Short mmCIF file of C-alpha atoms in Angstrom, two decimals:
data_model
loop_
_atom_site.label_atom_id
_atom_site.label_comp_id
_atom_site.label_asym_id
_atom_site.label_seq_id
_atom_site.Cartn_x
_atom_site.Cartn_y
_atom_site.Cartn_z
CA MET A 1 0.00 0.00 0.00
CA SER A 2 1.40 3.39 -0.95
CA GLU A 3 1.85 6.16 1.58
CA LEU A 4 -0.88 8.10 -0.19
CA GLU A 5 -3.26 5.18 0.04
CA ARG A 6 -2.49 4.81 3.76
CA ASP A 7 -3.19 8.51 4.30
CA ARG A 8 -6.44 8.22 2.40
CA ARG A 9 -7.60 5.31 4.48
CA GLU A 10 -6.69 7.18 7.60
CA ILE A 11 -8.61 10.30 6.62
CA ALA A 12 -11.62 8.16 5.82
CA ALA A 13 -11.37 6.34 9.13
CA VAL A 14 -10.86 9.48 11.19
CA LEU A 15 -13.14 11.97 9.51
CA GLN A 16 -15.74 10.20 7.50
CA GLN A 17 -17.35 8.26 10.26
CA PRO A 18 -20.95 7.24 9.80
CA GLY A 19 -23.34 9.83 11.20
CA VAL A 20 -20.79 12.67 11.35
CA HIS A 21 -21.80 15.49 9.02
CA PRO A 22 -21.95 19.24 8.99
CA ASP A 23 -25.00 20.50 10.89
CA PRO A 24 -28.18 19.62 8.95
CA SER A 25 -28.80 23.30 8.35
CA LEU A 26 -25.57 23.31 6.37
CA ARG A 27 -26.65 20.47 4.13
CA ILE A 28 -27.49 21.10 0.58
CA THR A 29 -31.20 21.55 0.05
CA ARG A 30 -33.59 20.75 -2.74
CA ARG A 31 -33.30 24.30 -3.89
CA THR A 32 -29.80 23.55 -5.09
CA PHE A 33 -31.10 21.14 -7.67
CA VAL A 34 -32.82 23.90 -9.58
CA HIS A 35 -29.98 25.31 -11.61
CA ARG A 36 -29.82 25.99 -15.28
CA SER A 37 -27.20 23.31 -15.88
CA CYS A 38 -29.44 20.72 -14.25
CA VAL A 39 -32.55 21.92 -15.99
CA VAL A 40 -30.84 21.68 -19.35
CA GLY A 41 -28.88 18.53 -18.88
CA ALA A 42 -30.35 16.40 -16.14
CA ALA A 43 -32.66 14.30 -18.20
CA THR A 44 -30.08 13.07 -20.64
CA VAL A 45 -26.88 12.55 -18.67
CA ALA A 46 -25.44 9.65 -16.78
CA GLU A 47 -26.51 9.08 -13.23
CA THR A 48 -23.68 10.65 -11.30
CA PHE A 49 -23.74 13.77 -13.39
CA ALA A 50 -27.46 14.20 -13.22
CA TRP A 51 -28.23 14.78 -9.60
CA TRP A 52 -25.12 15.75 -7.68
CA PRO A 53 -25.89 18.85 -5.67
CA LEU A 54 -24.59 22.09 -7.03
CA LEU A 55 -22.47 24.47 -5.12
CA ASN A 56 -24.15 27.72 -5.75
CA THR A 57 -26.86 27.51 -3.13
CA LEU A 58 -25.94 26.46 0.36
CA ASP A 59 -27.74 27.06 3.58
CA ILE A 60 -26.23 28.31 6.82
CA ALA A 61 -28.49 28.69 9.83
CA TYR A 62 -28.01 31.82 11.94
CA ALA A 63 -25.91 33.20 9.17
CA ALA A 64 -26.67 36.81 8.89
CA GLU A 65 -28.00 39.58 11.04
CA ALA A 66 -28.53 41.47 7.80
CA PRO A 67 -28.09 40.34 4.21
CA PHE A 68 -24.71 40.91 2.66
CA LYS A 69 -22.42 39.75 -0.11
CA PHE A 70 -18.73 39.32 -0.33
CA ALA A 71 -16.48 38.46 -3.26
CA TRP A 72 -13.54 36.12 -3.71
CA ILE A 73 -10.67 36.53 -6.18
CA SER A 74 -7.51 34.43 -6.03
CA ASP A 75 -4.70 32.83 -7.97
CA THR A 76 -4.07 35.67 -10.40
CA HIS A 77 -0.41 34.52 -10.69
CA LEU A 78 0.70 37.83 -12.15
CA TYR A 79 3.94 37.98 -14.07
CA PRO A 80 5.42 41.36 -14.97
CA LYS A 81 3.19 43.02 -17.55
CA SER A 82 5.96 42.88 -20.13
CA LEU A 83 5.96 39.06 -20.07
CA ASN A 84 2.34 38.07 -19.82
CA THR A 85 -0.62 40.31 -20.56
CA ARG A 86 -3.29 37.58 -20.49
CA PHE A 87 -3.09 37.12 -16.72
CA VAL A 88 -3.26 40.89 -16.33
CA GLU A 89 -6.36 41.13 -18.54
CA LYS A 90 -8.18 38.52 -16.52
CA THR A 91 -7.29 40.09 -13.16
CA VAL A 92 -8.46 43.46 -14.45
CA ARG A 93 -11.72 41.90 -15.62
CA ALA A 94 -12.36 40.22 -12.25
CA ALA A 95 -11.59 43.46 -10.40
CA LYS A 96 -13.95 45.45 -12.61
CA GLU A 97 -16.72 42.91 -12.15
CA VAL A 98 -16.34 42.89 -8.37
CA GLN A 99 -16.40 46.67 -8.32
CA ALA A 100 -19.52 46.65 -10.51
CA MET A 101 -21.49 44.38 -8.16
CA SER A 102 -24.79 45.99 -7.28
CA PRO A 103 -25.51 46.22 -4.45
CA PRO A 104 -21.80 46.27 -3.71
CA ALA A 105 -20.05 43.47 -1.89
CA ASP A 106 -19.23 44.19 1.76
CA PHE A 107 -15.66 43.06 1.25
CA LEU A 108 -13.29 41.28 -1.09
CA ILE A 109 -11.21 38.36 0.10
CA PHE A 110 -8.11 37.81 -2.03
CA GLY A 111 -7.20 34.16 -1.52
CA GLY A 112 -3.48 34.11 -2.35
CA ASP A 113 -1.09 33.72 -5.29
CA LEU A 114 -1.37 37.32 -6.40
CA ALA A 115 2.15 36.99 -7.92
CA GLN A 116 3.68 34.14 -9.93
CA LEU A 117 7.29 34.35 -8.72
CA GLY A 118 6.93 36.56 -5.64
CA LYS A 119 8.60 39.55 -7.26
CA VAL A 120 8.07 43.06 -5.91
CA GLU A 121 7.03 44.11 -9.40
CA GLU A 122 4.40 41.35 -9.58
CA LEU A 123 2.94 42.02 -6.13
CA GLU A 124 2.80 45.76 -6.81
CA LEU A 125 1.11 45.14 -10.15
CA GLY A 126 -1.54 43.19 -8.27
CA VAL A 127 -2.06 45.96 -5.75
CA GLU A 128 -2.38 48.43 -8.60
CA ILE A 129 -5.04 46.35 -10.39
CA LEU A 130 -7.01 45.69 -7.20
CA LYS A 131 -7.14 49.45 -6.54
CA GLU A 132 -10.04 49.35 -8.97
CA ILE A 133 -12.03 47.82 -6.11
CA ASN A 134 -13.09 50.40 -3.54
CA ILE A 135 -14.64 48.14 -0.91
CA ARG A 136 -12.79 46.67 2.07
CA LYS A 137 -10.15 44.17 0.99
CA VAL A 138 -8.60 41.39 3.05
CA TYR A 139 -5.74 39.14 1.96
CA ILE A 140 -4.20 35.79 2.71
CA PRO A 141 -0.93 34.67 1.11
CA GLY A 142 -0.22 31.95 -1.44
CA GLU A 143 3.08 30.14 -1.83
CA HIS A 144 3.87 32.07 -5.01
CA ASP A 145 3.69 35.33 -3.04
CA TRP A 146 5.97 34.17 -0.30
CA TYR A 147 9.10 32.19 -1.11
CA LEU A 148 11.22 34.72 -2.97
CA ASP A 149 11.74 36.96 0.07
CA MET A 150 9.95 34.79 2.68
CA GLY A 151 6.93 37.05 2.81
CA LYS A 152 8.74 40.34 3.33
CA LYS A 153 7.13 42.31 0.54
CA TRP A 154 3.77 40.61 1.05
CA GLY A 155 3.83 41.59 4.74
CA GLU A 156 4.69 45.20 3.89
CA LEU A 157 1.76 45.39 1.50
CA PHE A 158 -0.89 43.40 3.36
CA GLY A 159 0.14 43.00 7.01
CA GLN A 160 -0.50 39.89 9.10
CA PRO A 161 -1.05 36.74 7.05
CA HIS A 162 -3.68 35.45 9.50
CA TRP A 163 -6.52 37.42 11.02
CA THR A 164 -10.13 37.32 12.17
CA PHE A 165 -13.14 39.62 12.18
CA ASP A 166 -16.86 39.33 12.83
CA HIS A 167 -19.26 40.57 10.23
CA LYS A 168 -23.04 40.63 10.65
CA GLY A 169 -23.18 37.50 12.75
CA VAL A 170 -20.51 35.46 10.97
CA ARG A 171 -16.97 34.95 12.30
CA PHE A 172 -14.47 35.17 9.46
CA VAL A 173 -10.95 33.78 9.83
CA GLY A 174 -8.04 34.11 7.38
CA LEU A 175 -5.36 31.44 7.69
CA ASP A 176 -1.82 31.33 6.39
CA THR A 177 -1.24 27.80 5.06
CA VAL A 178 1.89 28.57 3.06
CA SER A 179 4.66 30.12 5.16
CA ARG A 180 5.59 27.08 7.26
CA GLY A 181 7.17 24.91 4.58
CA PRO A 182 10.13 22.77 5.67
CA ASP A 183 13.52 24.24 4.79
CA TYR A 184 14.63 22.60 1.52
CA TRP A 185 16.88 25.45 0.45
CA THR A 186 19.59 26.05 3.08
CA ALA A 187 21.36 22.70 2.82
CA ARG A 188 21.22 22.89 -0.97
CA LYS A 189 22.50 26.47 -0.91
CA MET A 190 19.70 27.70 -3.17
CA SER A 191 19.33 31.28 -4.28
CA PRO A 192 15.99 32.93 -3.44
CA GLU A 193 15.03 32.54 -7.11
CA GLU A 194 15.78 28.81 -7.04
CA ARG A 195 13.79 28.41 -3.82
CA MET A 196 10.88 30.24 -5.43
CA GLY A 197 11.21 28.18 -8.62
CA HIS A 198 10.74 24.90 -6.76
CA MET A 199 7.83 26.31 -4.79
CA ALA A 200 6.22 27.61 -7.97
CA THR A 201 6.23 24.14 -9.57
CA LEU A 202 3.03 22.42 -8.48
CA ASP A 203 4.27 18.94 -9.35
CA GLY A 204 7.81 19.56 -8.09
CA THR A 205 9.29 17.05 -5.69
CA VAL A 206 11.80 19.32 -3.94
CA ALA A 207 9.60 21.63 -1.85
CA GLY A 208 7.74 18.63 -0.43
CA ALA A 209 4.74 18.87 1.87
CA TRP A 210 4.93 22.61 2.40
CA ALA A 211 1.25 23.32 3.04
CA GLY A 212 0.34 23.44 6.72
CA VAL A 213 -1.32 25.53 9.39
CA GLY A 214 1.30 24.98 12.10
CA ARG A 215 0.94 24.42 15.83
CA ASP A 216 1.29 28.11 16.69
CA GLN A 217 -1.44 29.16 14.29
CA LEU A 218 -3.68 26.29 15.40
CA ASP A 219 -3.36 27.52 18.98
CA TRP A 220 -4.26 31.00 17.77
CA LEU A 221 -7.26 29.60 15.88
CA GLN A 222 -8.43 27.72 18.96
CA LYS A 223 -8.21 30.89 21.06
CA THR A 224 -9.93 32.90 18.36
CA LEU A 225 -12.89 30.53 18.29
CA ALA A 226 -13.03 29.93 22.05
CA ASN A 227 -15.55 32.71 22.72
CA TRP A 228 -17.69 31.92 19.67
CA ASP A 229 -20.98 30.07 20.01
CA ARG A 230 -20.44 26.60 18.65
CA ASN A 231 -23.69 26.74 16.72
CA ARG A 232 -22.99 30.00 14.96
CA PRO A 233 -21.36 30.14 11.54
CA VAL A 234 -17.64 30.36 10.99
CA VAL A 235 -16.15 30.98 7.56
CA ILE A 236 -12.45 30.13 7.23
CA PHE A 237 -10.41 31.36 4.28
CA SER A 238 -7.25 29.46 3.41
CA HIS A 239 -5.11 29.19 0.31
CA ASN A 240 -4.92 25.38 0.49
CA PRO A 241 -7.84 23.07 1.19
CA LEU A 242 -7.98 22.05 4.86
CA TYR A 243 -8.41 18.38 4.07
CA GLU A 244 -6.40 15.84 2.16
CA TYR A 245 -7.22 15.79 -1.52
CA TYR A 246 -3.90 15.23 -3.28
CA PRO A 247 -0.70 15.73 -1.24
CA PRO A 248 1.75 15.49 -4.20
CA TRP A 249 0.35 18.84 -5.39
CA ASN A 250 -0.18 20.18 -1.87
CA PHE A 251 -3.93 20.00 -2.40
CA TRP A 252 -4.14 19.63 1.39
CA VAL A 253 -2.58 20.85 4.63
CA ARG A 254 -0.26 18.31 6.17
CA ASP A 255 -1.74 18.91 9.64
CA TRP A 256 -5.36 18.34 8.61
CA ARG A 257 -5.82 16.05 11.61
CA GLU A 258 -5.00 18.85 14.04
CA VAL A 259 -7.14 21.34 12.11
CA ASN A 260 -10.02 18.91 12.43
CA GLU A 261 -9.41 18.58 16.17
CA VAL A 262 -9.66 22.36 16.62
CA LEU A 263 -12.76 22.75 14.45
CA LYS A 264 -14.60 19.65 15.63
CA PRO A 265 -16.73 21.39 18.32
CA TYR A 266 -18.08 23.93 15.82
CA THR A 267 -21.04 22.70 13.86
CA LYS A 268 -21.23 25.32 11.09
CA VAL A 269 -17.80 25.73 9.59
CA THR A 270 -17.33 26.59 5.95
CA ASN A 271 -13.82 26.62 4.46
CA ILE A 272 -13.33 28.55 1.24
CA HIS A 273 -9.98 27.92 -0.41
CA GLY A 274 -7.93 28.67 -3.53
CA HIS A 275 -4.79 26.92 -4.86
CA THR A 276 -6.62 24.13 -6.67
CA HIS A 277 -7.94 26.36 -9.51
CA GLN A 278 -11.03 24.20 -9.95
CA VAL A 279 -14.58 23.56 -8.82
CA LEU A 280 -14.48 21.50 -5.63
CA TYR A 281 -16.87 20.64 -2.86
CA ASN A 282 -16.31 18.38 0.12
CA GLU A 283 -17.59 17.67 3.58
CA ILE A 284 -15.10 16.55 6.18
CA GLY A 285 -16.40 15.86 9.64
CA THR A 286 -18.50 18.90 10.54
CA MET A 287 -16.76 21.19 8.08
CA ARG A 288 -17.64 21.76 4.48
CA SER A 289 -15.17 23.00 1.99
CA ILE A 290 -15.55 24.93 -1.26
CA GLY A 291 -12.73 25.29 -3.80
CA MET A 292 -12.57 28.44 -5.90
CA LEU A 293 -11.55 29.16 -9.47
CA ALA A 294 -8.35 30.96 -10.39
CA THR A 295 -8.38 33.91 -12.75
CA SER A 296 -5.12 32.70 -14.33
CA TRP A 297 -5.54 29.11 -15.51
CA PRO A 298 -7.39 25.96 -14.40
CA TRP A 299 -5.52 23.05 -12.86
CA PRO A 300 -6.73 19.63 -13.97
CA TYR A 301 -8.37 17.47 -11.35
CA ALA A 302 -5.77 15.28 -9.63
CA PRO A 303 -5.53 11.70 -10.92
CA GLU A 304 -7.10 10.45 -7.70
CA GLY A 305 -8.76 11.79 -4.56
CA VAL A 306 -11.35 14.11 -6.14
CA PRO A 307 -14.01 14.34 -3.39
CA LYS A 308 -17.06 12.26 -4.18
CA LEU A 309 -19.30 15.21 -3.34
CA THR A 310 -17.75 17.35 -6.06
CA LYS A 311 -19.77 17.89 -9.16
CA PRO A 312 -16.91 18.36 -11.57
CA MET A 313 -16.35 21.44 -13.66
CA ILE A 314 -16.68 21.24 -17.38
CA ARG A 315 -13.76 20.26 -19.62
CA VAL A 316 -11.89 23.42 -20.54
CA ASP A 317 -10.88 24.72 -23.95
CA PRO A 318 -7.15 25.39 -23.66
CA GLY A 319 -7.29 27.67 -26.69
CA ASP A 320 -9.47 30.16 -24.84
CA HIS A 321 -7.64 31.73 -21.93
CA PHE A 322 -10.91 33.03 -20.51
CA ASP A 323 -12.29 29.50 -20.19
CA GLY A 324 -12.25 27.53 -16.94
CA VAL A 325 -11.29 30.56 -14.88
CA GLY A 326 -13.05 33.34 -12.99
CA TRP A 327 -13.98 34.49 -9.50
CA ALA A 328 -16.85 34.04 -7.05
CA LYS A 329 -19.69 35.90 -5.36
CA ILE A 330 -20.81 34.77 -1.96
CA ASP A 331 -24.22 36.04 -0.94
CA VAL A 332 -25.39 35.81 2.67
CA SER A 333 -29.09 36.54 2.85
CA ALA A 334 -31.34 37.48 5.74
CA GLN A 335 -33.05 34.12 5.30
CA ASP A 336 -29.88 32.46 6.54
CA LYS A 337 -28.76 31.39 3.09
CA VAL A 338 -25.23 31.54 1.81
CA GLU A 339 -24.93 31.34 -1.93
CA ALA A 340 -21.49 30.77 -3.35
CA GLU A 341 -21.67 31.41 -7.06
CA TYR A 342 -18.85 30.68 -9.46
CA ILE A 343 -18.43 33.43 -12.01
CA MET A 344 -16.84 31.48 -14.84
CA TRP A 345 -16.34 33.50 -17.97
CA ARG A 346 -17.19 30.86 -20.53
CA LYS A 347 -19.69 28.07 -21.03
CA GLN A 348 -21.38 26.19 -18.27
CA VAL A 349 -19.60 25.77 -14.95
CA PHE A 350 -20.41 22.09 -14.42
CA ALA A 351 -19.85 19.03 -16.55
CA GLN A 352 -23.07 17.98 -18.25
CA SER A 353 -22.05 14.43 -19.07
CA PRO A 354 -19.15 12.11 -18.31
CA ASP A 355 -17.58 13.13 -21.63
CA ASP A 356 -17.55 16.75 -20.46
CA TYR A 357 -15.39 15.76 -17.51
CA ALA A 358 -11.68 15.56 -18.29
CA LYS A 359 -11.23 12.64 -15.90
CA SER A 360 -13.62 10.49 -17.92
CA ILE A 361 -10.40 9.12 -19.40
CA PRO A 362 -8.56 7.65 -16.43
CA GLU A 363 -4.87 8.41 -16.08
CA VAL A 364 -2.10 6.78 -14.10
CA LEU A 365 0.67 9.33 -13.58
CA ARG A 366 4.25 9.07 -12.39
CA PRO A 367 5.72 11.97 -10.41
CA ARG A 368 8.48 13.87 -12.19
CA ILE A 369 12.13 12.95 -11.78
CA ALA A 370 14.29 15.66 -13.33
CA ASP A 371 14.14 18.02 -10.37
CA ASN A 372 15.62 15.29 -8.19
CA ILE A 373 18.51 14.31 -10.42
CA TRP A 374 19.35 17.65 -11.94
CA PRO A 375 22.21 19.27 -10.04
CA TYR A 376 20.24 21.96 -8.25
CA MET B 1 1.79 -43.62 -51.95
CA THR B 2 2.69 -40.05 -51.01
CA ALA B 3 2.05 -40.22 -47.31
CA PRO B 4 5.41 -41.72 -46.28
CA ILE B 5 7.30 -39.05 -48.21
CA THR B 6 5.33 -36.26 -46.53
CA ARG B 7 6.08 -37.81 -43.21
CA PHE B 8 9.72 -37.96 -44.13
CA ILE B 9 9.84 -34.30 -45.09
CA LEU B 10 8.14 -33.26 -41.90
CA PHE B 11 10.48 -35.35 -39.87
CA ARG B 12 13.53 -33.79 -41.52
CA ALA B 13 12.23 -30.23 -41.68
CA THR B 14 10.89 -29.65 -38.20
CA PRO B 15 14.17 -29.65 -36.28
CA ALA B 16 15.71 -27.36 -38.87
CA VAL B 17 12.91 -24.80 -38.47
CA ALA B 18 13.16 -24.98 -34.72
CA LEU B 19 16.87 -24.43 -34.89
CA ALA B 20 16.44 -21.43 -37.19
CA VAL B 21 14.04 -19.85 -34.71
CA LEU B 22 16.44 -20.38 -31.86
CA VAL B 23 19.60 -18.95 -33.44
CA GLY B 24 18.09 -16.53 -35.94
CA PRO B 25 18.76 -16.34 -39.66
CA ALA B 26 22.29 -16.73 -40.95
CA GLY B 27 24.16 -13.44 -40.73
CA ALA B 28 21.93 -11.96 -37.99
CA HIS B 29 23.52 -8.74 -36.81
CA LYS B 30 21.91 -8.78 -33.41
CA ASP B 31 23.58 -10.31 -30.38
CA PRO B 32 21.39 -11.85 -27.74
CA VAL B 33 20.34 -9.16 -25.26
CA THR B 34 22.09 -9.04 -21.93
CA PRO B 35 21.04 -7.20 -18.79
CA GLN B 36 23.81 -4.70 -19.49
CA LEU B 37 22.46 -4.04 -22.96
CA LEU B 38 18.90 -3.59 -21.71
CA ASN B 39 20.20 -1.24 -19.08
CA SER B 40 21.96 0.85 -21.68
CA TYR B 41 18.76 1.08 -23.77
CA GLN B 42 16.91 2.16 -20.65
CA GLN B 43 19.53 4.80 -19.93
CA VAL B 44 19.11 6.25 -23.41
CA PHE B 45 15.36 6.39 -22.83
CA MET B 46 15.58 7.89 -19.37
CA GLU B 47 17.97 10.57 -20.58
CA GLN B 48 15.26 11.63 -23.04
CA VAL B 49 12.68 11.49 -20.26
CA ARG B 50 14.87 13.73 -18.10
CA LYS B 51 15.31 16.27 -20.90
CA GLY B 52 11.62 16.14 -21.71
CA ASP B 53 10.73 16.65 -18.06
CA LEU B 54 12.92 19.78 -17.95
CA LEU B 55 11.44 21.15 -21.20
CA PHE B 56 7.94 20.35 -19.99
CA HIS B 57 8.63 22.33 -16.82
CA GLY B 58 10.04 25.36 -18.65
CA ASP B 59 13.71 24.89 -17.76
CA ALA B 60 15.41 27.78 -19.56
CA ALA B 61 18.85 26.17 -19.74
CA THR B 62 17.52 23.04 -21.43
CA GLU B 63 15.48 25.09 -23.91
CA GLN B 64 18.56 27.07 -24.78
CA ALA B 65 20.73 23.98 -25.10
CA MET B 66 18.18 22.40 -27.45
CA ASP B 67 17.61 25.65 -29.30
CA VAL B 68 13.85 25.84 -28.81
CA VAL B 69 11.46 28.52 -27.54
CA LEU B 70 8.52 26.61 -26.10
CA SER B 71 6.87 29.62 -24.47
CA LYS B 72 6.96 33.39 -24.50
CA THR B 73 4.39 33.96 -21.76
CA GLY B 74 6.09 32.41 -18.76
CA MET B 75 3.67 29.49 -19.09
CA ALA B 76 5.18 26.01 -19.18
CA CYS B 77 3.47 22.77 -20.23
CA ALA B 78 3.38 21.56 -16.61
CA MET B 79 1.36 24.59 -15.51
CA CYS B 80 -1.76 23.11 -17.08
CA HIS B 81 -0.49 19.54 -16.98
CA PRO B 82 1.18 18.78 -13.63
CA MET B 83 2.70 15.29 -13.83
CA THR B 84 1.41 15.38 -17.45
CA ALA B 85 -2.20 15.20 -16.19
CA ASP B 86 -4.84 15.73 -18.89
CA THR B 87 -2.40 15.17 -21.76
CA HIS B 88 -3.98 11.77 -22.51
CA PRO B 89 -1.21 10.60 -24.85
CA ALA B 90 -2.81 7.17 -25.00
CA THR B 91 -5.85 8.63 -26.80
CA PHE B 92 -3.91 9.84 -29.86
CA PRO B 93 -4.27 9.82 -32.77
CA LYS B 94 -7.76 11.26 -32.58
CA TYR B 95 -9.98 14.02 -33.86
CA GLN B 96 -8.89 17.11 -31.99
CA ALA B 97 -11.51 19.82 -31.84
CA GLN B 98 -9.12 22.76 -31.37
CA MET B 99 -7.34 21.96 -34.61
CA ALA B 100 -10.43 20.58 -36.32
CA LYS B 101 -8.41 17.68 -37.65
CA PHE B 102 -7.32 14.14 -36.99
CA ALA B 103 -4.22 14.80 -34.92
CA THR B 104 -1.20 13.08 -33.43
CA LEU B 105 0.29 13.77 -30.01
CA ARG B 106 3.02 15.74 -31.79
CA ASP B 107 0.40 17.94 -33.47
CA MET B 108 -1.12 18.55 -30.05
CA ILE B 109 2.23 19.39 -28.45
CA ASN B 110 2.89 21.95 -31.17
CA TRP B 111 -0.60 23.39 -30.83
CA CYS B 112 -0.02 23.93 -27.10
CA ILE B 113 3.36 25.51 -27.77
CA GLU B 114 1.88 27.92 -30.30
CA LYS B 115 -1.46 28.79 -28.70
CA PRO B 116 -1.51 28.82 -24.89
CA ASN B 117 2.27 29.21 -24.58
CA GLN B 118 2.69 31.53 -27.57
CA GLY B 119 6.06 29.90 -28.28
CA GLU B 120 7.68 28.67 -31.49
CA LYS B 121 6.56 25.45 -33.13
CA ILE B 122 9.18 22.66 -33.16
CA ALA B 123 9.91 20.17 -35.94
CA ASP B 124 8.06 16.86 -35.69
CA ASP B 125 11.31 14.88 -35.72
CA SER B 126 13.33 17.27 -33.56
CA GLU B 127 15.22 16.17 -30.48
CA ALA B 128 13.00 18.39 -28.32
CA MET B 129 9.84 16.76 -29.70
CA LYS B 130 11.21 13.28 -29.05
CA ALA B 131 12.20 14.26 -25.51
CA LEU B 132 8.78 15.78 -24.75
CA GLU B 133 7.10 12.71 -26.15
CA ALA B 134 9.37 10.42 -24.12
CA TYR B 135 8.55 12.27 -20.91
CA ILE B 136 4.80 12.32 -21.51
CA TYR B 137 4.62 8.63 -22.43
CA TRP B 138 6.89 7.66 -19.53
CA SER B 139 4.83 9.60 -17.04
CA GLN B 140 1.60 8.10 -18.39
CA SER B 141 2.87 4.58 -19.01
CA GLY B 142 0.31 3.15 -16.57
CA SER B 143 -2.60 4.66 -18.51
CA VAL B 144 -4.64 2.46 -20.81
CA LEU B 145 -4.12 2.76 -24.56
CA ASN B 146 -7.35 4.10 -25.97
CA PRO B 147 -6.73 5.71 -29.38
CA GLY B 148 -9.49 7.92 -30.71
CA LYS B 149 -11.13 8.42 -27.30
CA PHE B 150 -12.34 11.99 -26.88
#
């Protein structure tokens, strides 16, 4: 049995015990079935694609004292303008659309990976583009923002990488899941650029299991939630998903067990995360988890571990750089509803048939080798 | 009375055929394979895989050494295809909608170089193409061959 398989069995044994679910008020309701993609496609498609609940309508009890919306943008991966204008165009478009929301969103959460290689120029370009948005903005870091100067510039621009605030009856928490990677650079005498290069390669083998919350931040999270009613909603923003989806690409945090321990008493926890650049939905213990789109490019689903509760996104046209990417609106209504809506710029969001899902052709993949044998 | 002669011919011919199969035709240029020989073939292959892996991941030094420009946008193949995911080499040749033609894996590689990466097309029989192909097939060698599958 591979290490991955062992981990998977463990997560299933620990977290997916019979009878343990998010609070019933968090469960997906009938209302979620009424969506244009279902109306159009449901009658003709294969079973698993026909009825899986959609992500855009989710209920949270006690959610809001007053209705409000907030917006999510992440994973813009900006290069300097001189190198890549497509990523700039798409970030500009997302920013304009968020600013145009009517009524306006209460705040924007930027979910990390503003820059591609952590350069000052890239981070400042991002700040410049996001100036278009006049509402409150909060930020969490991604690994691409961090590992050139170990978060120095990011900290100057955006402050603390983890934070909390209460807004209209919901406790919001921003976590830093990127800065506690194990040191792979000192012994190898890497330059900051080399360190960043390995971190910026999703399928690299050198940076290892860098995604994690860390004991210190877990203690902080526990303290932060200690005075919060266990039956009131908590929304946690993180760059990486807080469960184990696919560790070779850091589609997880390595200390998911400890995160689960801290969150276990709270019955209405929603985690919204970036990094995976794809439509994702999962329920782990009492927490549910929603993965957001990137504006830059879509990652393929991992060869294994896609949560069974995920209704997959549609196969993307690689010739159209506006396809498979976008941002999200999250609407918290006075009727205790939270609607997370993917704003994808092309086509339907969800696969309509197995053939629309890229993983309808199974793949068995080997991890890369050259970054281990090349003399870095 | 032909039967005895037939039997005679069969009797004489069979060992000769068997012998020919065992030692190969006269003048065969190929020595029997040895573990060392197999190992050397494997090394040739893995060297191509290594180069292909580096090209696939946008390694500037390898691109320069092989005189190719696979991208001008900072994008590398592996940014949409980590561990070669969603390349589906085992489904080629097939009708490829982007190109609106029946395409090979090499056609697809060049399409990706030219369109999403905005790089320069490489020759079908170039060293870089063979290395990219070697890496993709190696990484996906557990996937099931399914030519034509969309």
